[in-house]
Short mmCIF file of C-alpha atoms in Angstrom, two decimals:
data_model
loop_
_atom_site.label_atom_id
_atom_site.label_comp_id
_atom_site.label_asym_id
_atom_site.label_seq_id
_atom_site.Cartn_x
_atom_site.Cartn_y
_atom_site.Cartn_z
CA MET A 1 165.38 -49.01 -89.81
CA THR A 2 162.02 -49.89 -91.32
CA GLN A 3 162.04 -52.72 -93.85
CA VAL A 4 160.70 -52.35 -97.41
CA PRO A 5 161.24 -55.62 -99.33
CA GLN A 6 161.88 -55.16 -103.05
CA ASN A 7 159.66 -58.03 -104.24
CA LEU A 8 156.40 -56.46 -102.96
CA LYS A 9 153.97 -53.78 -104.12
CA TYR A 10 152.67 -51.08 -101.78
CA THR A 11 149.75 -48.70 -101.25
CA ASP A 12 149.71 -45.15 -99.87
CA ASP A 13 147.85 -46.59 -96.86
CA HIS A 14 150.82 -48.79 -95.90
CA GLU A 15 149.53 -52.14 -97.10
CA TRP A 16 151.81 -54.51 -99.01
CA VAL A 17 150.76 -56.89 -101.79
CA ARG A 18 152.60 -59.99 -103.05
CA ALA A 19 151.66 -61.72 -106.31
CA GLU A 20 151.45 -65.52 -106.05
CA ALA A 21 152.03 -68.03 -108.85
CA ASP A 22 148.34 -69.03 -108.89
CA GLY A 23 147.18 -65.50 -109.69
CA SER A 24 146.08 -64.67 -106.16
CA VAL A 25 147.70 -61.96 -104.04
CA VAL A 26 148.68 -61.94 -100.38
CA VAL A 27 148.06 -58.71 -98.44
CA GLY A 28 149.53 -57.41 -95.20
CA ILE A 29 150.53 -54.18 -93.51
CA THR A 30 154.05 -52.81 -93.76
CA ASP A 31 156.76 -52.76 -91.12
CA HIS A 32 156.26 -49.00 -90.90
CA ALA A 33 152.51 -49.48 -90.27
CA GLN A 34 152.91 -52.12 -87.57
CA HIS A 35 155.47 -49.97 -85.80
CA ALA A 36 153.21 -46.91 -85.92
CA LEU A 37 150.23 -48.89 -84.58
CA GLY A 38 152.09 -50.49 -81.69
CA GLU A 39 151.51 -53.97 -80.33
CA LEU A 40 148.46 -55.56 -81.89
CA VAL A 41 146.04 -57.39 -79.60
CA TYR A 42 143.25 -58.21 -82.06
CA VAL A 43 142.86 -58.59 -85.83
CA GLU A 44 139.46 -58.80 -87.49
CA LEU A 45 139.53 -60.37 -90.94
CA PRO A 46 136.82 -60.64 -93.62
CA ASP A 47 135.13 -63.96 -94.37
CA ALA A 48 136.19 -65.98 -97.40
CA GLY A 49 134.07 -65.14 -100.41
CA ARG A 50 133.59 -61.48 -99.56
CA LYS A 51 133.88 -59.16 -102.57
CA VAL A 52 135.81 -55.97 -101.99
CA ALA A 53 136.31 -52.85 -104.09
CA ARG A 54 139.64 -51.07 -104.07
CA GLY A 55 139.83 -48.84 -100.99
CA ASP A 56 137.13 -50.71 -99.03
CA ALA A 57 137.81 -51.10 -95.32
CA MET A 58 138.17 -54.88 -95.28
CA ALA A 59 140.00 -55.67 -92.04
CA VAL A 60 140.64 -54.04 -88.67
CA VAL A 61 143.86 -54.16 -86.68
CA GLU A 62 143.63 -53.14 -83.02
CA SER A 63 146.47 -52.18 -80.71
CA THR A 64 146.15 -51.62 -76.97
CA LYS A 65 145.43 -48.00 -77.86
CA ALA A 66 143.18 -47.90 -80.95
CA ALA A 67 141.46 -49.66 -83.85
CA SER A 68 142.61 -49.00 -87.43
CA ASP A 69 141.09 -50.02 -90.75
CA VAL A 70 143.01 -51.92 -93.41
CA TYR A 71 141.91 -51.06 -96.94
CA ALA A 72 141.64 -53.33 -99.96
CA PRO A 73 144.64 -52.58 -102.21
CA LEU A 74 142.83 -54.12 -105.21
CA ALA A 75 139.28 -55.09 -106.13
CA GLY A 76 138.62 -58.80 -105.80
CA GLU A 77 137.33 -61.66 -103.70
CA VAL A 78 138.70 -62.77 -100.34
CA ILE A 79 140.05 -66.33 -100.52
CA GLU A 80 141.12 -66.67 -96.88
CA GLY A 81 142.26 -64.77 -93.81
CA ASN A 82 145.41 -65.74 -91.93
CA PRO A 83 144.06 -68.21 -89.35
CA ALA A 84 147.11 -67.82 -87.08
CA LEU A 85 146.19 -64.23 -86.21
CA ALA A 86 143.17 -65.25 -84.12
CA SER A 87 145.44 -66.48 -81.34
CA GLN A 88 148.65 -64.62 -82.27
CA PRO A 89 147.87 -61.10 -83.50
CA GLU A 90 151.40 -60.13 -82.46
CA LEU A 91 152.73 -61.95 -85.56
CA VAL A 92 151.85 -58.79 -87.48
CA ASN A 93 154.39 -56.94 -85.32
CA THR A 94 157.09 -59.55 -85.23
CA ASP A 95 156.94 -60.68 -88.89
CA PRO A 96 154.80 -58.23 -90.91
CA TYR A 97 155.95 -59.55 -94.33
CA GLY A 98 155.90 -63.25 -93.39
CA GLU A 99 153.87 -65.05 -90.70
CA GLY A 100 151.95 -61.84 -90.04
CA TRP A 101 150.21 -61.69 -93.46
CA LEU A 102 146.54 -60.71 -93.23
CA LEU A 103 144.66 -62.32 -96.12
CA ARG A 104 144.67 -63.71 -99.65
CA LEU A 105 142.64 -62.08 -102.43
CA ARG A 106 141.74 -63.15 -105.97
CA PRO A 107 142.00 -59.84 -107.87
CA ASP A 108 139.32 -59.03 -110.45
CA ASP A 109 142.05 -57.67 -112.71
CA ALA A 110 145.58 -59.06 -112.30
CA ALA A 111 146.97 -56.11 -114.28
CA ALA A 112 145.81 -53.72 -111.54
CA LEU A 113 148.81 -54.83 -109.47
CA ALA A 114 151.03 -52.79 -111.78
CA GLY A 115 149.25 -49.64 -110.59
CA LEU A 116 150.58 -49.98 -107.05
CA LYS A 117 153.83 -48.47 -105.78
CA ASP A 118 157.07 -50.39 -106.06
CA SER A 119 159.50 -50.54 -103.13
CA ALA A 120 161.46 -47.49 -104.29
CA ALA A 121 158.30 -45.35 -104.58
CA TYR A 122 157.05 -46.57 -101.19
CA SER A 123 160.42 -45.79 -99.57
CA GLN A 124 160.13 -42.28 -101.01
CA LEU A 125 156.64 -41.96 -99.51
CA LEU A 126 158.00 -42.95 -96.08
CA ALA A 127 160.85 -40.48 -96.42
CA ALA A 128 158.37 -37.73 -97.38
CA GLU A 129 156.14 -38.54 -94.40
CA GLY A 130 159.23 -38.22 -92.24
CA MET B 1 153.36 -26.18 -77.97
CA ALA B 2 152.75 -28.82 -75.32
CA HIS B 3 154.43 -28.71 -71.93
CA GLN B 4 157.28 -31.10 -71.19
CA THR B 5 158.06 -32.56 -67.78
CA PRO B 6 161.62 -32.36 -66.42
CA LEU B 7 161.99 -36.06 -67.33
CA TYR B 8 161.21 -35.49 -71.03
CA ALA B 9 164.85 -35.77 -72.10
CA ASP B 10 165.16 -39.07 -70.21
CA HIS B 11 162.03 -40.41 -71.94
CA VAL B 12 163.37 -39.52 -75.39
CA ALA B 13 166.80 -40.96 -74.56
CA ASN B 14 165.04 -44.23 -73.68
CA ASP B 15 163.18 -44.41 -77.01
CA ALA B 16 159.79 -43.40 -75.66
CA ARG B 17 157.04 -42.87 -78.18
CA ILE B 18 155.71 -39.43 -77.24
CA VAL B 19 152.03 -38.38 -77.43
CA GLU B 20 150.24 -35.26 -76.32
CA PHE B 21 147.98 -35.79 -73.31
CA GLY B 22 146.19 -32.98 -71.49
CA GLY B 23 148.54 -30.40 -72.99
CA TRP B 24 151.69 -32.36 -72.15
CA ASP B 25 154.14 -34.32 -74.28
CA MET B 26 154.15 -37.64 -72.43
CA PRO B 27 155.57 -41.12 -73.09
CA LEU B 28 152.89 -43.40 -74.55
CA GLN B 29 155.19 -46.38 -74.24
CA TYR B 30 158.85 -47.32 -74.40
CA ALA B 31 159.65 -50.68 -76.09
CA SER B 32 156.38 -52.47 -75.23
CA ALA B 33 153.19 -51.29 -73.52
CA LEU B 34 152.24 -54.92 -72.79
CA ALA B 35 155.60 -55.69 -71.14
CA GLU B 36 155.26 -52.49 -69.10
CA HIS B 37 151.78 -53.56 -67.97
CA HIS B 38 152.99 -57.00 -66.89
CA ALA B 39 156.01 -55.50 -65.10
CA VAL B 40 153.64 -53.53 -62.85
CA ARG B 41 151.42 -56.55 -62.16
CA ARG B 42 154.40 -58.84 -61.45
CA SER B 43 157.25 -56.67 -60.10
CA CYS B 44 157.69 -52.92 -60.42
CA GLY B 45 157.12 -50.12 -62.92
CA ILE B 46 157.68 -46.36 -62.76
CA PHE B 47 155.55 -43.62 -64.30
CA ASP B 48 156.35 -39.96 -64.80
CA VAL B 49 153.16 -38.30 -63.57
CA SER B 50 154.62 -34.80 -63.28
CA HIS B 51 151.88 -33.54 -65.59
CA MET B 52 149.42 -33.92 -62.71
CA THR B 53 148.65 -30.80 -60.73
CA VAL B 54 149.81 -30.35 -57.14
CA VAL B 55 147.96 -27.69 -55.14
CA ASP B 56 148.86 -26.76 -51.56
CA LEU B 57 146.27 -25.14 -49.26
CA SER B 58 147.15 -23.12 -46.20
CA GLY B 59 145.44 -20.54 -44.00
CA PRO B 60 143.00 -20.69 -41.08
CA ASP B 61 139.96 -21.47 -43.27
CA SER B 62 141.55 -24.39 -45.19
CA LEU B 63 139.31 -27.04 -43.65
CA ARG B 64 136.21 -24.86 -43.90
CA PHE B 65 136.97 -24.42 -47.63
CA LEU B 66 137.49 -28.15 -48.19
CA MET B 67 134.21 -28.90 -46.37
CA ARG B 68 132.39 -26.95 -49.10
CA LEU B 69 134.62 -28.01 -52.01
CA LEU B 70 134.61 -31.79 -51.61
CA ALA B 71 131.87 -34.40 -51.96
CA ASN B 72 133.77 -36.67 -49.58
CA ASP B 73 134.21 -35.48 -45.99
CA PRO B 74 137.63 -33.89 -45.28
CA GLY B 75 136.71 -34.21 -41.59
CA LYS B 76 137.73 -37.87 -42.02
CA LEU B 77 141.34 -36.64 -42.13
CA LYS B 78 141.84 -36.73 -38.37
CA MET B 79 145.60 -36.33 -38.38
CA ALA B 80 148.46 -35.21 -40.54
CA GLY B 81 149.55 -37.97 -42.92
CA GLN B 82 146.08 -39.14 -43.94
CA GLY B 83 144.69 -38.98 -47.48
CA LEU B 84 141.22 -39.17 -49.00
CA TYR B 85 139.88 -39.72 -52.52
CA SER B 86 137.08 -37.32 -53.45
CA CYS B 87 135.27 -35.60 -56.27
CA MET B 88 134.62 -31.91 -56.40
CA LEU B 89 131.21 -31.21 -57.88
CA ASN B 90 129.51 -28.35 -59.65
CA ASP B 91 126.10 -27.15 -58.47
CA ALA B 92 124.37 -29.55 -60.85
CA GLY B 93 126.14 -32.45 -59.14
CA GLY B 94 128.48 -33.02 -62.11
CA VAL B 95 132.11 -33.93 -61.49
CA VAL B 96 134.50 -30.97 -61.90
CA ASP B 97 137.39 -33.35 -61.20
CA ASP B 98 138.47 -36.22 -58.99
CA LEU B 99 141.42 -35.83 -56.65
CA ILE B 100 143.26 -37.03 -53.59
CA VAL B 101 143.55 -34.61 -50.67
CA TYR B 102 146.20 -35.17 -48.00
CA ARG B 103 146.39 -33.52 -44.62
CA LEU B 104 149.98 -32.34 -44.17
CA GLY B 105 149.48 -30.46 -40.89
CA ASP B 106 147.10 -28.13 -39.10
CA ASN B 107 145.49 -25.94 -41.75
CA LEU B 108 147.84 -27.42 -44.32
CA TYR B 109 146.57 -29.69 -47.10
CA ARG B 110 147.87 -30.98 -50.43
CA ILE B 111 145.50 -31.77 -53.30
CA ILE B 112 146.57 -33.72 -56.39
CA ILE B 113 144.30 -33.21 -59.40
CA ASN B 114 144.40 -34.10 -63.08
CA ALA B 115 146.53 -32.48 -65.78
CA ALA B 116 143.96 -31.62 -68.43
CA THR B 117 141.60 -30.00 -65.92
CA ARG B 118 144.14 -27.72 -64.26
CA VAL B 119 142.78 -24.37 -65.39
CA GLN B 120 139.10 -25.11 -64.75
CA ASP B 121 139.92 -26.73 -61.38
CA LEU B 122 141.94 -23.77 -60.12
CA GLY B 123 139.20 -21.42 -61.31
CA TRP B 124 136.52 -23.45 -59.54
CA MET B 125 138.56 -23.58 -56.32
CA ALA B 126 139.01 -19.82 -56.36
CA ARG B 127 135.23 -19.38 -56.78
CA VAL B 128 134.36 -21.79 -53.99
CA ALA B 129 136.96 -20.17 -51.70
CA ASP B 130 135.16 -16.83 -52.05
CA ARG B 131 136.05 -14.87 -48.90
CA ASP B 132 137.64 -17.78 -47.01
CA ASP B 133 141.06 -17.05 -45.54
CA VAL B 134 142.82 -19.74 -47.55
CA VAL B 135 145.89 -19.61 -49.79
CA ILE B 136 145.61 -21.86 -52.88
CA ARG B 137 149.08 -22.40 -54.25
CA HIS B 138 149.72 -24.33 -57.46
CA ARG B 139 153.10 -26.06 -57.14
CA ASP B 140 154.91 -26.29 -60.46
CA ASP B 141 158.29 -26.66 -58.76
CA PHE B 142 157.84 -30.40 -58.24
CA LEU B 143 158.20 -33.60 -60.14
CA MET B 144 155.92 -36.57 -59.45
CA ILE B 145 156.82 -40.23 -59.85
CA ALA B 146 154.53 -43.24 -59.36
CA VAL B 147 156.34 -46.45 -58.36
CA GLN B 148 153.87 -49.32 -58.70
CA GLY B 149 153.82 -53.08 -58.36
CA PRO B 150 154.22 -55.82 -55.76
CA ALA B 151 157.97 -55.08 -55.48
CA ALA B 152 157.60 -51.30 -55.65
CA ARG B 153 157.82 -50.29 -52.00
CA GLN B 154 160.78 -52.50 -51.20
CA LEU B 155 162.58 -51.32 -54.32
CA ALA B 156 161.90 -47.63 -53.78
CA ALA B 157 162.39 -47.27 -50.01
CA PRO B 158 166.20 -47.69 -49.94
CA LEU B 159 166.49 -44.92 -52.57
CA LEU B 160 164.78 -42.37 -50.31
CA ALA B 161 166.53 -40.21 -47.71
CA ALA B 162 167.44 -42.24 -44.60
CA GLU B 163 164.87 -40.34 -42.51
CA LEU B 164 162.07 -41.35 -44.90
CA GLN B 165 162.78 -45.04 -45.39
CA ALA B 166 161.16 -46.55 -42.31
CA PRO B 167 158.21 -44.10 -42.24
CA ALA B 168 157.52 -44.74 -45.95
CA LEU B 169 157.47 -48.51 -45.45
CA ALA B 170 155.16 -48.07 -42.43
CA LEU B 171 152.51 -46.17 -44.44
CA ARG B 172 149.10 -47.74 -44.77
CA PRO B 173 147.14 -47.23 -48.02
CA PHE B 174 146.26 -43.56 -48.61
CA GLU B 175 148.68 -42.34 -45.95
CA CYS B 176 151.55 -39.97 -46.66
CA VAL B 177 154.76 -38.80 -45.05
CA ARG B 178 156.89 -35.76 -45.81
CA HIS B 179 160.48 -34.88 -45.05
CA ASP B 180 162.50 -32.00 -46.40
CA HIS B 181 160.21 -31.28 -49.44
CA VAL B 182 159.99 -34.96 -50.36
CA PHE B 183 156.42 -36.28 -50.11
CA VAL B 184 155.65 -40.01 -50.27
CA ALA B 185 152.11 -41.44 -50.36
CA ARG B 186 151.01 -45.08 -50.54
CA THR B 187 148.66 -44.48 -53.47
CA GLY B 188 148.51 -45.14 -57.18
CA TYR B 189 146.39 -45.66 -60.28
CA THR B 190 147.19 -49.26 -61.22
CA GLY B 191 145.46 -51.57 -58.73
CA GLU B 192 148.85 -52.54 -57.31
CA ASP B 193 150.68 -51.51 -54.17
CA GLY B 194 153.22 -48.71 -54.40
CA PHE B 195 154.10 -45.09 -53.80
CA GLU B 196 153.46 -41.78 -55.44
CA ILE B 197 156.38 -39.47 -54.71
CA VAL B 198 156.34 -35.68 -55.10
CA LEU B 199 159.72 -33.98 -54.84
CA PRO B 200 161.84 -31.11 -56.18
CA ILE B 201 163.04 -31.41 -59.76
CA GLU B 202 166.77 -32.14 -59.42
CA PRO B 203 166.48 -34.89 -56.77
CA GLY B 204 163.43 -36.10 -58.70
CA ILE B 205 165.44 -36.71 -61.86
CA ALA B 206 168.08 -38.50 -59.77
CA LEU B 207 165.42 -40.67 -58.09
CA TRP B 208 163.86 -41.59 -61.45
CA ARG B 209 167.25 -42.76 -62.75
CA ALA B 210 168.03 -44.61 -59.53
CA LEU B 211 164.68 -46.43 -59.68
CA ALA B 212 165.33 -47.47 -63.28
CA ALA B 213 168.87 -48.56 -62.40
CA ALA B 214 167.46 -50.64 -59.53
CA GLY B 215 165.28 -52.57 -61.98
CA ALA B 216 161.99 -50.63 -62.11
CA VAL B 217 160.58 -50.69 -65.66
CA ARG B 218 159.84 -47.31 -67.26
CA CYS B 219 156.12 -47.26 -68.14
CA GLY B 220 154.08 -44.96 -70.36
CA LEU B 221 150.49 -43.81 -70.58
CA GLY B 222 149.51 -46.90 -72.58
CA ALA B 223 150.25 -49.24 -69.68
CA ARG B 224 148.82 -46.72 -67.23
CA ASP B 225 145.50 -46.87 -69.09
CA THR B 226 145.28 -50.69 -69.34
CA LEU B 227 146.28 -51.03 -65.66
CA ARG B 228 143.73 -48.52 -64.39
CA LEU B 229 140.98 -50.06 -66.57
CA GLU B 230 141.67 -53.53 -65.13
CA ALA B 231 141.54 -51.97 -61.65
CA ALA B 232 138.30 -50.14 -62.65
CA LEU B 233 139.70 -46.76 -61.63
CA ASN B 234 137.80 -44.01 -63.40
CA LEU B 235 139.45 -41.74 -65.97
CA TYR B 236 138.19 -38.17 -65.76
CA GLY B 237 136.71 -36.95 -69.05
CA GLN B 238 135.87 -40.48 -70.10
CA ASP B 239 134.11 -42.32 -67.25
CA MET B 240 132.79 -39.14 -65.65
CA ASP B 241 132.80 -35.41 -66.38
CA ALA B 242 131.04 -32.15 -65.55
CA GLY B 243 127.81 -33.56 -67.00
CA THR B 244 127.70 -36.80 -64.97
CA SER B 245 127.14 -37.23 -61.27
CA PRO B 246 129.23 -39.52 -59.03
CA LEU B 247 126.01 -41.47 -58.42
CA VAL B 248 126.05 -42.73 -62.03
CA SER B 249 129.85 -43.03 -62.18
CA GLY B 250 130.55 -45.79 -59.67
CA LEU B 251 131.60 -43.15 -57.15
CA ALA B 252 128.61 -43.00 -54.78
CA TRP B 253 130.90 -44.49 -52.10
CA THR B 254 133.03 -41.33 -52.24
CA VAL B 255 130.11 -39.00 -51.43
CA ALA B 256 129.69 -38.28 -47.70
CA PHE B 257 126.14 -37.15 -46.87
CA GLU B 258 127.05 -37.36 -43.18
CA PRO B 259 127.43 -35.08 -41.31
CA ALA B 260 124.01 -33.94 -42.53
CA ASP B 261 124.76 -30.26 -41.98
CA ARG B 262 127.86 -30.17 -44.23
CA GLU B 263 126.80 -28.04 -47.18
CA PHE B 264 129.20 -29.12 -49.93
CA ARG B 265 128.85 -27.90 -53.50
CA GLY B 266 126.58 -30.21 -55.47
CA ARG B 267 124.92 -31.69 -52.40
CA ALA B 268 121.42 -30.36 -53.16
CA ALA B 269 121.60 -31.68 -56.73
CA LEU B 270 122.68 -35.16 -55.56
CA GLU B 271 119.90 -35.28 -52.97
CA LYS B 272 117.39 -34.39 -55.68
CA GLN B 273 118.82 -37.12 -57.95
CA ILE B 274 118.38 -39.67 -55.16
CA ALA B 275 114.84 -38.46 -54.42
CA ASP B 276 113.94 -38.66 -58.13
CA GLY B 277 115.58 -42.09 -58.45
CA VAL B 278 119.01 -42.81 -59.94
CA THR B 279 118.45 -44.61 -63.25
CA GLU B 280 121.99 -45.46 -64.38
CA LYS B 281 125.09 -47.09 -62.98
CA LEU B 282 128.71 -47.49 -64.03
CA THR B 283 129.58 -51.16 -64.16
CA GLY B 284 131.96 -53.64 -65.78
CA LEU B 285 131.72 -55.66 -69.00
CA VAL B 286 133.72 -58.67 -70.12
CA LEU B 287 133.50 -59.43 -73.84
CA GLU B 288 132.70 -63.08 -74.50
CA ASP B 289 132.99 -62.84 -78.29
CA ARG B 290 136.17 -61.85 -80.05
CA GLY B 291 136.95 -58.16 -80.56
CA ILE B 292 137.84 -55.09 -78.54
CA MET B 293 135.29 -52.83 -76.86
CA ARG B 294 135.99 -49.09 -77.15
CA HIS B 295 134.74 -45.82 -75.65
CA GLY B 296 131.38 -44.70 -77.04
CA GLN B 297 130.10 -48.06 -78.28
CA ARG B 298 126.43 -48.86 -77.67
CA VAL B 299 125.45 -51.55 -75.16
CA ILE B 300 122.10 -53.34 -75.45
CA THR B 301 120.68 -55.00 -72.31
CA ALA B 302 117.30 -56.46 -71.35
CA ALA B 303 116.80 -53.40 -69.13
CA GLY B 304 117.57 -50.88 -71.90
CA GLU B 305 120.56 -49.36 -73.66
CA GLY B 306 123.73 -47.78 -72.37
CA SER B 307 127.22 -47.03 -73.60
CA ILE B 308 130.85 -47.87 -72.98
CA THR B 309 132.82 -45.17 -71.20
CA SER B 310 136.22 -46.93 -71.26
CA GLY B 311 137.00 -50.06 -73.22
CA GLY B 312 140.07 -51.92 -74.27
CA PHE B 313 142.22 -55.00 -74.04
CA SER B 314 143.10 -56.49 -70.68
CA PRO B 315 146.65 -57.85 -70.90
CA THR B 316 146.12 -59.82 -67.67
CA MET B 317 142.85 -61.48 -68.76
CA GLU B 318 143.80 -61.54 -72.47
CA ARG B 319 140.35 -60.38 -73.51
CA SER B 320 138.45 -57.15 -73.86
CA ILE B 321 137.00 -55.44 -70.78
CA ALA B 322 135.11 -52.18 -70.36
CA LEU B 323 133.40 -49.81 -68.00
CA ALA B 324 129.90 -48.95 -69.19
CA ARG B 325 127.08 -46.68 -68.05
CA LEU B 326 123.96 -48.89 -68.08
CA PRO B 327 120.41 -48.87 -66.71
CA VAL B 328 120.55 -49.74 -62.98
CA ALA B 329 118.55 -52.94 -63.48
CA ALA B 330 120.92 -54.36 -66.13
CA THR B 331 122.56 -57.65 -65.15
CA GLY B 332 123.77 -60.83 -66.81
CA SER B 333 124.29 -60.93 -70.56
CA CYS B 334 124.28 -58.00 -72.95
CA GLU B 335 125.41 -57.08 -76.45
CA VAL B 336 127.90 -54.48 -77.59
CA ASP B 337 127.69 -52.84 -81.01
CA ILE B 338 131.27 -53.05 -82.28
CA ARG B 339 131.38 -51.34 -85.69
CA GLY B 340 127.89 -52.54 -86.60
CA VAL B 341 128.22 -56.12 -85.33
CA LEU B 342 126.50 -57.13 -82.07
CA ARG B 343 128.96 -59.00 -79.82
CA LYS B 344 128.11 -60.90 -76.65
CA ALA B 345 129.34 -59.55 -73.33
CA ARG B 346 128.71 -60.18 -69.65
CA ILE B 347 127.93 -57.55 -67.03
CA VAL B 348 130.26 -57.92 -64.02
CA LYS B 349 131.00 -56.08 -60.81
CA PRO B 350 134.31 -54.24 -61.17
CA PRO B 351 137.24 -54.25 -60.50
CA PHE B 352 138.55 -56.85 -62.92
CA VAL B 353 142.09 -57.20 -61.54
CA ARG B 354 143.71 -56.08 -58.29
CA HIS B 355 147.06 -57.04 -56.78
CA GLY B 356 147.91 -59.28 -59.69
CA ARG B 357 144.77 -61.39 -59.42
CA VAL B 358 141.72 -61.63 -61.67
CA LEU B 359 138.67 -60.89 -59.51
CA VAL B 360 135.87 -61.30 -62.03
CA ALA B 361 133.96 -64.49 -61.29
CA ASP B 362 134.27 -67.31 -63.81
CA ALA B 363 136.50 -65.23 -66.04
CA PRO B 364 137.72 -67.63 -68.68
CA VAL B 365 141.37 -66.75 -69.18
CA GLY B 366 142.62 -67.14 -72.73
CA LYS B 367 141.45 -66.05 -76.12
#
């Protein structure tokens, strides 16, 4: 059964977003997404300082089979990528909501977070996609 | 609606992720494509390859027909039980398909061709056969299992009929033996030792289950692709096709120009290509920067540009490797355009991995 933690926000493209106390957000891909992609062998992350608009392709996750874009869930500036993924891309598979986080962003507008799906709405999306 | 092999229910029952390939619903992977890959390099894996096409030839003109059909020389098959890898070419010298042909007896041959090319291949064979007295019979009453890995032969042999066990273990590479509709060849598509077994459906399902019960790991198309790329075995439709000649596809060694009077289809075109000068080659790349090379990406060398025909991640080398069609003079370092960023790569002589060992010189293992 795919996990959808209640404390996170979600996008239609299967990214998750977690608000941090300092106003930044942490972004990753969902359990559903990592399962659909298969075992990851390479993750390409943006450099710190890069500005992204909502929906920009900002990272790439590659399985043995294919490369897939990860889109910015919010407009903002990249603070850091997860340094552990350079040598252990498989963390995205084994712990998508924890050690397998992709990057931290400073959103241009903190209120934009409210526009993302909550866990109930994302679970409905998964159910609808079958 | 895609075709399903007789093992489809077993794949689904073992949690296979199914994808369509060449008109067939096939297992992409079971629990882990990487674990499946390593199982084949280190012990034994099994693949359902029943989607591949088995064609039996009989009739007095069988050899005459093969002499014209194949770019390699079927005259090399001196006795029953020998096999030969070959391309069949169109009149422009392009590859219609690659195949293995086995001599089963006098005027009796078995050809194993790809799945996605079945219709065009059978059509081409019928055209080449013309008025030859040859019967071309597509066998869809069989199941085909590849058992691959250093432990494969020893694991599989005891599960065969008693009459087949010793002969199967005595096979040299590319030889085959047949008993009571069960055909065993010492061939494969992984760079490891093993068998490919063609047999009727019911005993085939039983053999598949017995192999799995004996410890062979079920493997899907994902592992099959990473294994064959490491072994630098071409994939039809990607590394070569009807528009590319074997001379630019790393397959010149499979073209037999001797005997000089054998008029095989495509011969004149290949001779013209050689006279005009072959300008490209299929060779290997190892990525030195981080990233994964993929089919279609542009390669920039000091001798000119080329492109990647097959690229991906090598689980054995833990870095990206590729086959690429490059100018013949290209050697040493090059760059690969991966989504707009130029990454450093090294041109190497394939294969990358065979029999569990990395063969590429100075390959730094690690990430």
